[in-house]
PDB file of C-alpha atoms and ligand atoms in Angstrom:
ATOM      1  CA  MET B1114     112.643 138.935 126.666  1.00  0.00           C
ATOM      2  CA  THR B1115     111.783 135.168 125.474  1.00  0.00           C
ATOM      3  CA  LYS B1116     113.851 132.776 125.845  1.00  0.00           C
ATOM      4  CA  GLN B1117     115.205 131.311 121.775  1.00  0.00           C
ATOM      5  CA  ILE B1118     114.971 127.457 121.337  1.00  0.00           C
ATOM      6  CA  LYS B1119     117.227 125.590 119.787  1.00  0.00           C
ATOM      7  CA  PRO B1120     114.856 124.355 116.773  1.00  0.00           C
ATOM      8  CA  CYS B1121     114.455 120.565 117.111  1.00  0.00           C
ATOM      9  CA  VAL B1122     113.701 117.567 115.868  1.00  0.00           C
ATOM     10  CA  LEU B1123     112.029 114.726 118.394  1.00  0.00           C
ATOM     11  CA  LEU B1124     112.897 110.545 118.132  1.00  0.00           C
ATOM     12  CA  THR B1125     111.422 108.090 120.000  1.00  0.00           C
ATOM     13  CA  GLY B1126     112.371 104.116 120.339  1.00  0.00           C
ATOM     14  CA  PHE B1127     110.309 101.905 122.553  1.00  0.00           C
ATOM     15  CA  ALA B1128     110.606  99.479 125.506  1.00  0.00           C
ATOM     16  CA  PRO B1129     111.376  95.654 125.258  1.00  0.00           C
ATOM     17  CA  PHE B1130     108.137  93.783 125.036  1.00  0.00           C
ATOM     18  CA  GLY B1131     107.080  90.576 123.708  1.00  0.00           C
ATOM     19  CA  GLY B1132     109.814  88.893 126.574  1.00  0.00           C
ATOM     20  CA  GLU B1133     112.653  90.537 124.584  1.00  0.00           C
ATOM     21  CA  THR B1134     115.408  92.042 126.712  1.00  0.00           C
ATOM     22  CA  ILE B1135     116.391  95.453 124.805  1.00  0.00           C
ATOM     23  CA  ASN B1136     114.212  96.373 122.224  1.00  0.00           C
ATOM     24  CA  PRO B1137     116.589  98.164 118.981  1.00  0.00           C
ATOM     25  CA  SER B1138     114.977 100.958 118.802  1.00  0.00           C
ATOM     26  CA  TRP B1139     115.566 102.572 121.409  1.00  0.00           C
ATOM     27  CA  GLU B1140     119.023 101.107 122.206  1.00  0.00           C
ATOM     28  CA  ALA B1141     119.872 103.334 118.915  1.00  0.00           C
ATOM     29  CA  VAL B1142     117.599 106.248 119.502  1.00  0.00           C
ATOM     30  CA  ASN B1143     118.633 107.064 123.349  1.00  0.00           C
ATOM     31  CA  GLN B1144     122.581 106.820 121.342  1.00  0.00           C
ATOM     32  CA  LEU B1145     121.362 109.884 119.590  1.00  0.00           C
ATOM     33  CA  GLU B1146     119.910 112.557 121.930  1.00  0.00           C
ATOM     34  CA  GLY B1147     122.204 115.664 121.557  1.00  0.00           C
ATOM     35  CA  LEU B1148     123.639 115.248 118.339  1.00  0.00           C
ATOM     36  CA  ALA B1149     122.460 117.909 115.754  1.00  0.00           C
ATOM     37  CA  VAL B1150     121.278 117.488 112.399  1.00  0.00           C
ATOM     38  CA  GLY B1151     120.755 119.314 109.900  1.00  0.00           C
ATOM     39  CA  SER B1152     122.182 121.722 107.528  1.00  0.00           C
ATOM     40  CA  LEU B1153     124.597 123.585 109.184  1.00  0.00           C
ATOM     41  CA  ASP B1154     123.992 121.370 113.009  1.00  0.00           C
ATOM     42  CA  SER B1155     121.002 123.767 112.238  1.00  0.00           C
ATOM     43  CA  HIS B1156     118.779 120.865 114.629  1.00  0.00           C
ATOM     44  CA  ILE B1157     118.777 119.065 118.137  1.00  0.00           C
ATOM     45  CA  ILE B1158     118.192 115.523 118.343  1.00  0.00           C
ATOM     46  CA  HIS B1159     115.689 115.148 121.312  1.00  0.00           C
ATOM     47  CA  THR B1160     114.565 111.718 122.094  1.00  0.00           C
ATOM     48  CA  LYS B1161     112.137 109.575 124.339  1.00  0.00           C
ATOM     49  CA  GLU B1162     111.470 105.883 125.029  1.00  0.00           C
ATOM     50  CA  LEU B1163     107.548 104.781 124.802  1.00  0.00           C
ATOM     51  CA  PRO B1164     105.612 102.239 126.546  1.00  0.00           C
ATOM     52  CA  CYS B1165     105.119  99.157 125.148  1.00  0.00           C
ATOM     53  CA  GLU B1166     101.605 100.273 126.189  1.00  0.00           C
ATOM     54  CA  PHE B1167      98.187 101.356 124.603  1.00  0.00           C
ATOM     55  CA  ASP B1168      96.962 104.853 125.399  1.00  0.00           C
ATOM     56  CA  ASN B1169      99.853 105.914 127.928  1.00  0.00           C
ATOM     57  CA  ALA B1170     102.385 105.584 124.880  1.00  0.00           C
ATOM     58  CA  LEU B1171     100.428 108.402 123.880  1.00  0.00           C
ATOM     59  CA  SER B1172     100.384 110.347 125.882  1.00  0.00           C
ATOM     60  CA  GLU B1173     103.936 110.538 126.915  1.00  0.00           C
ATOM     61  CA  LEU B1174     104.710 111.464 123.405  1.00  0.00           C
ATOM     62  CA  TYR B1175     102.023 114.142 123.216  1.00  0.00           C
ATOM     63  CA  LYS B1176     103.840 115.817 126.279  1.00  0.00           C
ATOM     64  CA  ALA B1177     106.801 115.659 124.036  1.00  0.00           C
ATOM     65  CA  ILE B1178     105.569 116.928 121.488  1.00  0.00           C
ATOM     66  CA  ASP B1179     104.251 119.634 123.635  1.00  0.00           C
ATOM     67  CA  LYS B1180     107.782 120.314 125.858  1.00  0.00           C
ATOM     68  CA  TYR B1181     109.790 120.217 122.327  1.00  0.00           C
ATOM     69  CA  HIS B1182     108.101 122.107 120.039  1.00  0.00           C
ATOM     70  CA  PRO B1183     109.555 119.520 117.272  1.00  0.00           C
ATOM     71  CA  SER B1184     109.804 120.095 113.790  1.00  0.00           C
ATOM     72  CA  VAL B1185     110.443 116.974 112.684  1.00  0.00           C
ATOM     73  CA  VAL B1186     108.773 114.000 114.513  1.00  0.00           C
ATOM     74  CA  LEU B1187     109.985 109.935 113.558  1.00  0.00           C
ATOM     75  CA  CYS B1188     109.000 107.331 115.845  1.00  0.00           C
ATOM     76  CA  VAL B1189     110.748 103.853 115.656  1.00  0.00           C
ATOM     77  CA  GLY B1190     110.017 100.602 116.593  1.00  0.00           C
ATOM     78  CA  GLN B1191     111.292  96.764 116.596  1.00  0.00           C
ATOM     79  CA  ALA B1192     109.254  94.601 113.990  1.00  0.00           C
ATOM     80  CA  GLY B1193     111.215  91.004 114.090  1.00  0.00           C
ATOM     81  CA  GLY B1194     111.380  89.506 111.009  1.00  0.00           C
ATOM     82  CA  ARG B1195     111.849  93.117 108.889  1.00  0.00           C
ATOM     83  CA  VAL B1196     115.029  92.803 106.824  1.00  0.00           C
ATOM     84  CA  GLY B1197     115.215  96.562 107.017  1.00  0.00           C
ATOM     85  CA  ILE B1198     114.781  99.938 107.205  1.00  0.00           C
ATOM     86  CA  SER B1199     110.960  99.649 106.784  1.00  0.00           C
ATOM     87  CA  ILE B1200     109.604 103.513 106.293  1.00  0.00           C
ATOM     88  CA  GLU B1201     105.730 103.475 107.312  1.00  0.00           C
ATOM     89  CA  ARG B1202     103.384 104.517 105.009  1.00  0.00           C
ATOM     90  CA  VAL B1203     100.386 104.600 106.522  1.00  0.00           C
ATOM     91  CA  ALA B1204      98.659 103.784 110.214  1.00  0.00           C
ATOM     92  CA  LEU B1205      94.228 102.753 110.277  1.00  0.00           C
ATOM     93  CA  ASN B1206      92.425 103.566 113.142  1.00  0.00           C
ATOM     94  CA  VAL B1207      92.800 100.261 114.669  1.00  0.00           C
ATOM     95  CA  ASN B1208      93.649  98.624 117.448  1.00  0.00           C
ATOM     96  CA  ASP B1209      94.416  95.003 117.060  1.00  0.00           C
ATOM     97  CA  ALA B1210      96.305  94.084 119.531  1.00  0.00           C
ATOM     98  CA  ARG B1211      98.498  89.499 119.173  1.00  0.00           C
ATOM     99  CA  ILE B1212     100.060  90.020 122.422  1.00  0.00           C
ATOM    100  CA  PRO B1213      98.843  91.731 126.045  1.00  0.00           C
ATOM    101  CA  ASP B1214     101.032  95.311 125.949  1.00  0.00           C
ATOM    102  CA  ASN B1215     103.492  94.996 129.080  1.00  0.00           C
ATOM    103  CA  ILE B1216     100.533  96.221 131.045  1.00  0.00           C
ATOM    104  CA  GLY B1217      98.620  93.241 130.121  1.00  0.00           C
ATOM    105  CA  ASN B1218      96.125  95.625 128.031  1.00  0.00           C
ATOM    106  CA  GLN B1219      94.428  93.507 125.068  1.00  0.00           C
ATOM    107  CA  PRO B1220      92.780  95.500 122.733  1.00  0.00           C
ATOM    108  CA  ILE B1221      90.489  93.195 120.124  1.00  0.00           C
ATOM    109  CA  ASP B1222      89.113  95.470 117.259  1.00  0.00           C
ATOM    110  CA  THR B1223      89.541  98.769 118.778  1.00  0.00           C
ATOM    111  CA  LYS B1224      89.363 102.661 116.703  1.00  0.00           C
ATOM    112  CA  VAL B1225      93.345 104.186 118.492  1.00  0.00           C
ATOM    113  CA  ILE B1226      90.703 107.778 117.918  1.00  0.00           C
ATOM    114  CA  GLU B1227      87.010 107.345 118.139  1.00  0.00           C
ATOM    115  CA  THR B1228      85.634 110.002 116.106  1.00  0.00           C
ATOM    116  CA  GLY B1229      89.030 109.913 113.928  1.00  0.00           C
ATOM    117  CA  PRO B1230      89.559 108.484 110.291  1.00  0.00           C
ATOM    118  CA  ALA B1231      90.067 105.467 108.616  1.00  0.00           C
ATOM    119  CA  ALA B1232      93.510 106.137 107.965  1.00  0.00           C
ATOM    120  CA  TYR B1233      96.791 108.885 107.794  1.00  0.00           C
ATOM    121  CA  PHE B1234      99.784 108.467 106.107  1.00  0.00           C
ATOM    122  CA  ALA B1235     102.749 109.506 106.586  1.00  0.00           C
ATOM    123  CA  LYS B1236     103.461 113.465 107.143  1.00  0.00           C
ATOM    124  CA  LEU B1237     106.920 112.499 105.328  1.00  0.00           C
ATOM    125  CA  PRO B1238     108.513 112.641 102.043  1.00  0.00           C
ATOM    126  CA  ILE B1239     108.506 108.543 102.200  1.00  0.00           C
ATOM    127  CA  LYS B1240     110.347 107.483  98.663  1.00  0.00           C
ATOM    128  CA  ARG B1241     112.902 110.417  98.594  1.00  0.00           C
ATOM    129  CA  LEU B1242     114.144 108.162 102.906  1.00  0.00           C
ATOM    130  CA  PHE B1243     113.478 105.612 100.380  1.00  0.00           C
ATOM    131  CA  ASN B1244     115.406 105.765  97.531  1.00  0.00           C
ATOM    132  CA  MET B1245     118.104 108.320  99.590  1.00  0.00           C
ATOM    133  CA  LEU B1246     118.781 105.015 102.277  1.00  0.00           C
ATOM    134  CA  LYS B1247     118.802 103.127  99.081  1.00  0.00           C
ATOM    135  CA  ASN B1248     121.403 104.484  97.695  1.00  0.00           C
ATOM    136  CA  SER B1249     123.614 104.741 101.217  1.00  0.00           C
ATOM    137  CA  GLY B1250     123.253 100.920 101.077  1.00  0.00           C
ATOM    138  CA  ILE B1251     121.269 100.362 103.892  1.00  0.00           C
ATOM    139  CA  PRO B1252     118.569  98.041 103.335  1.00  0.00           C
ATOM    140  CA  ALA B1253     115.001  99.411 103.860  1.00  0.00           C
ATOM    141  CA  GLU B1254     111.808  99.127 101.827  1.00  0.00           C
ATOM    142  CA  ILE B1255     108.363 101.054 101.891  1.00  0.00           C
ATOM    143  CA  SER B1256     106.193  99.574 104.614  1.00  0.00           C
ATOM    144  CA  ASN B1257     101.963  99.584 103.676  1.00  0.00           C
ATOM    145  CA  THR B1258     101.133  98.366 106.891  1.00  0.00           C
ATOM    146  CA  ALA B1259     103.191  99.535 110.324  1.00  0.00           C
ATOM    147  CA  GLY B1260     101.025  96.639 111.817  1.00  0.00           C
ATOM    148  CA  THR B1261      97.380  97.224 114.521  1.00  0.00           C
ATOM    149  CA  TYR B1262      99.775  97.131 117.561  1.00  0.00           C
ATOM    150  CA  VAL B1263     101.369  99.568 120.239  1.00  0.00           C
ATOM    151  CA  CYS B1264     103.759 101.153 116.609  1.00  0.00           C
ATOM    152  CA  ASN B1265     100.711 101.814 114.992  1.00  0.00           C
ATOM    153  CA  HIS B1266      98.859 102.946 117.355  1.00  0.00           C
ATOM    154  CA  VAL B1267     101.720 105.414 117.922  1.00  0.00           C
ATOM    155  CA  MET B1268     101.317 106.657 114.312  1.00  0.00           C
ATOM    156  CA  TYR B1269      97.568 107.278 114.002  1.00  0.00           C
ATOM    157  CA  GLY B1270      98.075 108.988 117.197  1.00  0.00           C
ATOM    158  CA  LEU B1271     100.590 111.020 116.129  1.00  0.00           C
ATOM    159  CA  LEU B1272      99.703 112.201 112.697  1.00  0.00           C
ATOM    160  CA  HIS B1273      95.331 112.787 114.381  1.00  0.00           C
ATOM    161  CA  HIS B1274      97.443 115.547 116.660  1.00  0.00           C
ATOM    162  CA  ILE B1275      99.414 117.149 114.206  1.00  0.00           C
ATOM    163  CA  GLU B1276      96.134 117.268 111.669  1.00  0.00           C
ATOM    164  CA  THR B1277      94.137 118.481 114.830  1.00  0.00           C
ATOM    165  CA  GLN B1278      96.100 120.663 116.421  1.00  0.00           C
ATOM    166  CA  HIS B1279      97.272 122.102 113.641  1.00  0.00           C
ATOM    167  CA  LEU B1280     100.969 121.958 113.685  1.00  0.00           C
ATOM    168  CA  ASP B1281     104.058 122.350 111.537  1.00  0.00           C
ATOM    169  CA  CYS B1282     105.420 119.099 111.660  1.00  0.00           C
ATOM    170  CA  GLN B1283     106.848 116.556 109.845  1.00  0.00           C
ATOM    171  CA  ALA B1284     106.197 113.338 111.091  1.00  0.00           C
ATOM    172  CA  GLY B1285     105.910 109.146 111.122  1.00  0.00           C
ATOM    173  CA  PHE B1286     107.014 106.312 111.085  1.00  0.00           C
ATOM    174  CA  VAL B1287     110.318 103.439 110.662  1.00  0.00           C
ATOM    175  CA  HIS B1288     110.178 100.423 112.079  1.00  0.00           C
ATOM    176  CA  ILE B1289     113.525  98.694 112.252  1.00  0.00           C
ATOM    177  CA  PRO B1290     114.527  94.611 112.398  1.00  0.00           C
ATOM    178  CA  TYR B1291     116.062  92.469 115.649  1.00  0.00           C
ATOM    179  CA  LEU B1292     119.618  92.759 116.269  1.00  0.00           C
ATOM    180  CA  PRO B1293     122.177  91.023 115.712  1.00  0.00           C
ATOM    181  CA  SER B1294     121.908  89.748 119.485  1.00  0.00           C
ATOM    182  CA  GLN B1295     118.447  89.325 119.276  1.00  0.00           C
ATOM    183  CA  ALA B1296     118.127  87.633 115.787  1.00  0.00           C
ATOM    184  CA  ALA B1297     120.449  84.619 116.971  1.00  0.00           C
ATOM    185  CA  HIS B1298     117.298  83.778 119.498  1.00  0.00           C
ATOM    186  CA  HIS B1299     115.801  83.355 116.883  1.00  0.00           C
ATOM    187  CA  PRO B1300     116.923  81.066 113.545  1.00  0.00           C
ATOM    188  CA  GLY B1301     115.928  82.703 110.136  1.00  0.00           C
ATOM    189  CA  ALA B1302     115.023  86.155 110.961  1.00  0.00           C
ATOM    190  CA  ALA B1303     117.261  89.262 109.625  1.00  0.00           C
ATOM    191  CA  SER B1304     119.270  92.188 111.699  1.00  0.00           C
ATOM    192  CA  MET B1305     120.604  95.512 111.725  1.00  0.00           C
ATOM    193  CA  ALA B1306     123.456  96.792 114.031  1.00  0.00           C
ATOM    194  CA  ASN B1307     122.766  99.558 116.315  1.00  0.00           C
ATOM    195  CA  GLU B1308     125.640 101.446 113.810  1.00  0.00           C
ATOM    196  CA  MET B1309     123.348 100.748 110.771  1.00  0.00           C
ATOM    197  CA  VAL B1310     120.054 102.185 112.701  1.00  0.00           C
ATOM    198  CA  LYS B1311     121.981 104.879 114.038  1.00  0.00           C
ATOM    199  CA  LYS B1312     123.376 105.929 110.512  1.00  0.00           C
ATOM    200  CA  ALA B1313     120.054 105.371 109.044  1.00  0.00           C
ATOM    201  CA  LEU B1314     117.874 107.006 111.221  1.00  0.00           C
ATOM    202  CA  THR B1315     120.460 110.721 110.914  1.00  0.00           C
ATOM    203  CA  LEU B1316     120.780 109.944 107.537  1.00  0.00           C
ATOM    204  CA  LEU B1317     116.073 110.273 107.884  1.00  0.00           C
ATOM    205  CA  LEU B1318     116.151 112.975 109.255  1.00  0.00           C
ATOM    206  CA  ASN B1319     118.339 115.219 107.705  1.00  0.00           C
ATOM    207  CA  GLU B1320     116.982 114.052 104.108  1.00  0.00           C
ATOM    208  CA  ALA B1321     113.220 115.153 105.945  1.00  0.00           C
ATOM    209  CA  LEU B1322     114.658 118.387 107.093  1.00  0.00           C
ATOM    210  CA  ALA B1323     115.912 119.220 103.641  1.00  0.00           C
ATOM    211  CA  HIS B1324     112.769 117.798 101.324  1.00  0.00           C
ATOM    212  CA  LYS B1325     109.203 118.706 102.614  1.00  0.00           C
ATOM    213  CA  ASP B1326     108.023 117.368  98.713  1.00  0.00           C
ATOM    214  CA  ASP B1327     108.157 113.574  97.939  1.00  0.00           C
ATOM    215  CA  ILE B1328     109.888 112.318  94.579  1.00  0.00           C
ATOM    216  CA  LYS B1329     108.137 109.258  92.185  1.00  0.00           C
ATOM    217  CA  VAL B1330     110.041 105.966  92.497  1.00  0.00           C
ATOM    218  CA  VAL B1331     109.305 102.441  92.258  1.00  0.00           C
ATOM    219  CA  ALA B1332     108.849 100.760  96.576  1.00  0.00           C
ATOM    220  CA  GLY B1333     110.788  98.170  97.978  1.00  0.00           C
ATOM    221  CA  THR B1334     107.636  96.927  98.691  1.00  0.00           C
ATOM    222  CA  THR B1335     107.584  93.446 100.459  1.00  0.00           C
ATOM    223  CA  HIS B1336     104.748  94.735 103.719  1.00  0.00           C
TER     224      HIS B1336
HETATM  225  N1  PCA D2634     106.935  97.467 118.104  1.00  0.00           N
HETATM  226  C1  PCA D2634     105.730  96.790 118.299  1.00  0.00           C
HETATM  227  C2  PCA D2634     106.085  97.678 119.579  1.00  0.00           C
HETATM  228  C3  PCA D2634     106.906  98.351 120.119  1.00  0.00           C
HETATM  229  C4  PCA D2634     107.290  97.689 118.487  1.00  0.00           C
HETATM  230  O1  PCA D2634     108.228  98.392 119.217  1.00  0.00           O
HETATM  231  C5  PCA D2634     105.225  97.033 117.366  1.00  0.00           C
HETATM  232  O2  PCA D2634     105.468  97.221 115.753  1.00  0.00           O
HETATM  233  O3  PCA D2634     103.697  97.771 117.453  1.00  0.00           O
END
């Protein structure tokens, strides 16, 4: 008899980087492990902390996807200075690191995947997700750049993996602001409390599970 695996979603966060001692993405994601989401609690949340390291972050992510066979993969990262939940529209096939990663690698103008296309769009109904967060009273925006550091690298690798492995899986990336305790050390920077980030992530997963198709609304884009 084959073992029945409960349908699941995979949420990832990152290790701290760039001199910070915490990463708000893992602080929130870690606390959602095992929670049920979706209509009638159809899916369970599995979580994974990714290292802030080029290449290694992707091999860890692929291992988790192989292990769980998730219906949705949502990767989350810190973008200090952004003002709300930043739903990423696109990942570029470029690594261009402003600072070294956590093991000292600093690729400049290299490709994420040598033979890959220039970009991939998120496989999520991003406008619908944006609208839903806004209507739930959570600051949000559509972002047109995930940067050129480890987060963009992970988003690109994730979407390339899903495309080339023909996985039936929704996938994308959101950047989140600093936690208030971090913003206290970055005068003028916006922040979002952990409770609100967790609520936003849960709402995003529910909405993605409920709808694959997008809607046409104006994006609150600043990036
Ligand atoms: N943010 C970085 C990498 C890890 C993270 O949380 C980025 O935006 O690339």
